[in-house]
């Protein structure tokens, strides 16, 4: 097992280029199953999660060519050979559930091991199944064997559906099931994330007829067949936010290239409230945390376009160093404060009550042995380590490597003192 050693680092300075979005590329790769023609996907980030998705697609019958050097993946599926993703792969990546929609649409059947919960919550898939059922699929839950199946051997039929919660994954899965359904589907109260828009753009290039992506209502006219397409994945807005906060917490000065400011509006607004200078220029997003004392603010996570839950832990690490008292409320996941204990071990002053955390800063942070409890919490403790006295040892870094391309290299290129070492047994 690897770990990161993070040392107190000078204010970060220089420029960093954002990679393709993990949460956009995963559903787009799954959507490639919907055609027997080749889909060429560009700006694909080199991530463990992408590897797992390539592996799963191959197992269900796709011919997958990864051209990692050029950040490209080519997917061509003559025939679906399996309608179930192997458990060993599903348990490694919750996004495997995104195969259900395409498998159901293309093969009339999809079976998924019930996805286990994870550190941040139970992560049920009831809304996904509600959507498939509304489209005419029969849902069979076999809790004994731990799997759920959606069956629609006569094909799917368009429907009108209201999502109880604007779930990102459920929205994506239902769109992918509905594009080949007979008739029209209208889904209300859908997720509005940029990743939904990117998926819809890709599907429309394949010949789908989707309107309204990015709003709270999506309308889909089912079509007979979809065709191969080429697509460049949007930049990763959470990686963008991570480097913006890295400039703030280290009181640094970064130029973030290939970022889409429109996708990180809440993060820009909140960092400005704290006194960070942000300028959108032709070359990229300038973020300066070195111009004035940085102060506390309040955060409440919400579905897009609200403040992203994926930025909550990362922003909290920064708030531990800002002057004053900050309140953070997590409304999206029921258990997304696992990073609090890790930040407290480093000296952060944080009180939590249910889904609310109160952070009192600035607290002098000291290096400690900490865990990456999830992908974003891992990034949070690394950022804290950049400004902590001494060395911070971050374990379980596979979480981080799942979702950030060239994480170590990018941070070292802007002055971070961070290295990846193998964890010796007696360290455990
Ligand atoms: C996506 O997860 C992202 N993952 C998550 O990013 C992100 O945190 C989340 O959206 C919210 O923005 C990918 O896109 C691969 P949800 P997803 O369905 O689709 C509840 C990261 O760090 N819910 O919008 O699983 C659920 O329990 C990851 O990159 C149901 O109750 O999120 C949660 O409380 C972490 N029933 C809330 O909705 C359902 O059927 C939001 O979940 C589905 C979801």
PDB file of C-alpha atoms and ligand atoms in Angstrom, residues 22-23 26 94-95 120 123-128 165-169 193 309-310 332-334 336 375-376, ligand 1:
ATOM      1  CA  UNK A  22     -13.734  11.854 -13.951  1.00  0.00           C
ATOM      2  CA  UNK A  23     -17.453  12.270 -13.342  1.00  0.00           C
ATOM      3  CA  UNK A  26     -17.376   7.513 -16.643  1.00  0.00           C
ATOM      4  CA  UNK A  94     -19.781   2.750  -7.425  1.00  0.00           C
ATOM      5  CA  UNK A  95     -20.042   4.304 -10.880  1.00  0.00           C
ATOM      6  CA  UNK A 120     -19.747   8.903   2.647  1.00  0.00           C
ATOM      7  CA  UNK A 123     -25.479   5.292  -1.678  1.00  0.00           C
ATOM      8  CA  UNK A 124     -28.746   3.459  -2.560  1.00  0.00           C
ATOM      9  CA  UNK A 125     -29.937   3.131  -6.162  1.00  0.00           C
ATOM     10  CA  UNK A 126     -33.698   3.287  -5.584  1.00  0.00           C
ATOM     11  CA  UNK A 127     -34.109   6.315  -7.872  1.00  0.00           C
ATOM     12  CA  UNK A 128     -32.255   4.541 -10.692  1.00  0.00           C
ATOM     13  CA  UNK A 165     -34.011  13.896  -5.470  1.00  0.00           C
ATOM     14  CA  UNK A 166     -31.871  15.319  -8.315  1.00  0.00           C
ATOM     15  CA  UNK A 167     -29.515  12.331  -8.189  1.00  0.00           C
ATOM     16  CA  UNK A 168     -26.614  12.665 -10.640  1.00  0.00           C
ATOM     17  CA  UNK A 169     -26.238   8.940 -11.273  1.00  0.00           C
ATOM     18  CA  UNK A 193     -24.510  19.148 -13.155  1.00  0.00           C
ATOM     19  CA  UNK A 309     -20.515  18.404  -1.934  1.00  0.00           C
ATOM     20  CA  UNK A 310     -17.270  17.126  -3.473  1.00  0.00           C
ATOM     21  CA  UNK A 332     -26.220  15.886  -0.026  1.00  0.00           C
ATOM     22  CA  UNK A 333     -24.612  12.904   1.745  1.00  0.00           C
ATOM     23  CA  UNK A 334     -25.517  11.673   5.206  1.00  0.00           C
ATOM     24  CA  UNK A 336     -19.534  13.188   4.662  1.00  0.00           C
ATOM     25  CA  UNK A 375     -11.342  10.683  -2.675  1.00  0.00           C
ATOM     26  CA  UNK A 376     -11.965  14.308  -1.741  1.00  0.00           C
TER      27      UNK A 376
HETATM   28  C1  LIG B   1     -22.102  11.521  -8.199  1.00  0.00           C
HETATM   29  O1  LIG B   1     -22.353  10.425  -7.342  1.00  0.00           O
HETATM   30  C2  LIG B   1     -20.588  11.712  -8.198  1.00  0.00           C
HETATM   31  N1  LIG B   1     -19.941  10.509  -8.718  1.00  0.00           N
HETATM   32  C3  LIG B   1     -20.117  11.983  -6.761  1.00  0.00           C
HETATM   33  O2  LIG B   1     -18.730  12.246  -6.826  1.00  0.00           O
HETATM   34  C4  LIG B   1     -20.815  13.242  -6.246  1.00  0.00           C
HETATM   35  O3  LIG B   1     -20.452  13.440  -4.905  1.00  0.00           O
HETATM   36  C5  LIG B   1     -22.343  13.053  -6.341  1.00  0.00           C
HETATM   37  O4  LIG B   1     -22.705  12.732  -7.699  1.00  0.00           O
HETATM   38  C6  LIG B   1     -23.090  14.314  -5.925  1.00  0.00           C
HETATM   39  O5  LIG B   1     -22.700  15.379  -6.719  1.00  0.00           O
HETATM   40  C7  LIG B   1     -19.904  10.327 -10.056  1.00  0.00           C
HETATM   41  O6  LIG B   1     -20.417  11.117 -10.824  1.00  0.00           O
HETATM   42  C8  LIG B   1     -19.194   9.092 -10.541  1.00  0.00           C
HETATM   43  P1  LIG B   1     -26.131  11.120  -6.309  1.00  0.00           P
HETATM   44  P2  LIG B   1     -23.834   9.775  -7.304  1.00  0.00           P
HETATM   45  O7  LIG B   1     -26.872   9.980  -6.908  1.00  0.00           O
HETATM   46  O8  LIG B   1     -24.427   9.795  -8.659  1.00  0.00           O
HETATM   47  C9  LIG B   1     -28.893   9.806  -2.734  1.00  0.00           C
HETATM   48  C10 LIG B   1     -16.505  12.040  -6.286  1.00  0.00           C
HETATM   49  O9  LIG B   1     -15.939  12.480  -5.302  1.00  0.00           O
HETATM   50  N2  LIG B   1     -29.467   8.833  -3.676  1.00  0.00           N
HETATM   51  O10 LIG B   1     -26.358  12.504  -6.832  1.00  0.00           O
HETATM   52  O11 LIG B   1     -23.742   8.499  -6.587  1.00  0.00           O
HETATM   53  C11 LIG B   1     -27.469   9.422  -2.347  1.00  0.00           C
HETATM   54  O12 LIG B   1     -27.476   8.468  -1.299  1.00  0.00           O
HETATM   55  C12 LIG B   1     -17.842  11.353  -6.136  1.00  0.00           C
HETATM   56  O13 LIG B   1     -16.112  12.167  -7.455  1.00  0.00           O
HETATM   57  C13 LIG B   1     -30.578   8.096  -3.294  1.00  0.00           C
HETATM   58  O14 LIG B   1     -31.074   8.240  -2.191  1.00  0.00           O
HETATM   59  O15 LIG B   1     -24.574  10.838  -6.377  1.00  0.00           O
HETATM   60  C14 LIG B   1     -26.887  10.739  -1.922  1.00  0.00           C
HETATM   61  O16 LIG B   1     -27.236  11.004  -0.574  1.00  0.00           O
HETATM   62  C15 LIG B   1     -18.176  11.104  -4.688  1.00  0.00           C
HETATM   63  N3  LIG B   1     -31.090   7.188  -4.164  1.00  0.00           N
HETATM   64  C16 LIG B   1     -27.589  11.746  -2.848  1.00  0.00           C
HETATM   65  O17 LIG B   1     -28.742  11.065  -3.371  1.00  0.00           O
HETATM   66  C17 LIG B   1     -30.561   7.001  -5.404  1.00  0.00           C
HETATM   67  O18 LIG B   1     -31.097   6.167  -6.186  1.00  0.00           O
HETATM   68  C18 LIG B   1     -26.730  12.208  -4.008  1.00  0.00           C
HETATM   69  O19 LIG B   1     -26.345  11.068  -4.720  1.00  0.00           O
HETATM   70  C19 LIG B   1     -29.424   7.760  -5.781  1.00  0.00           C
HETATM   71  C20 LIG B   1     -28.901   8.674  -4.906  1.00  0.00           C
END
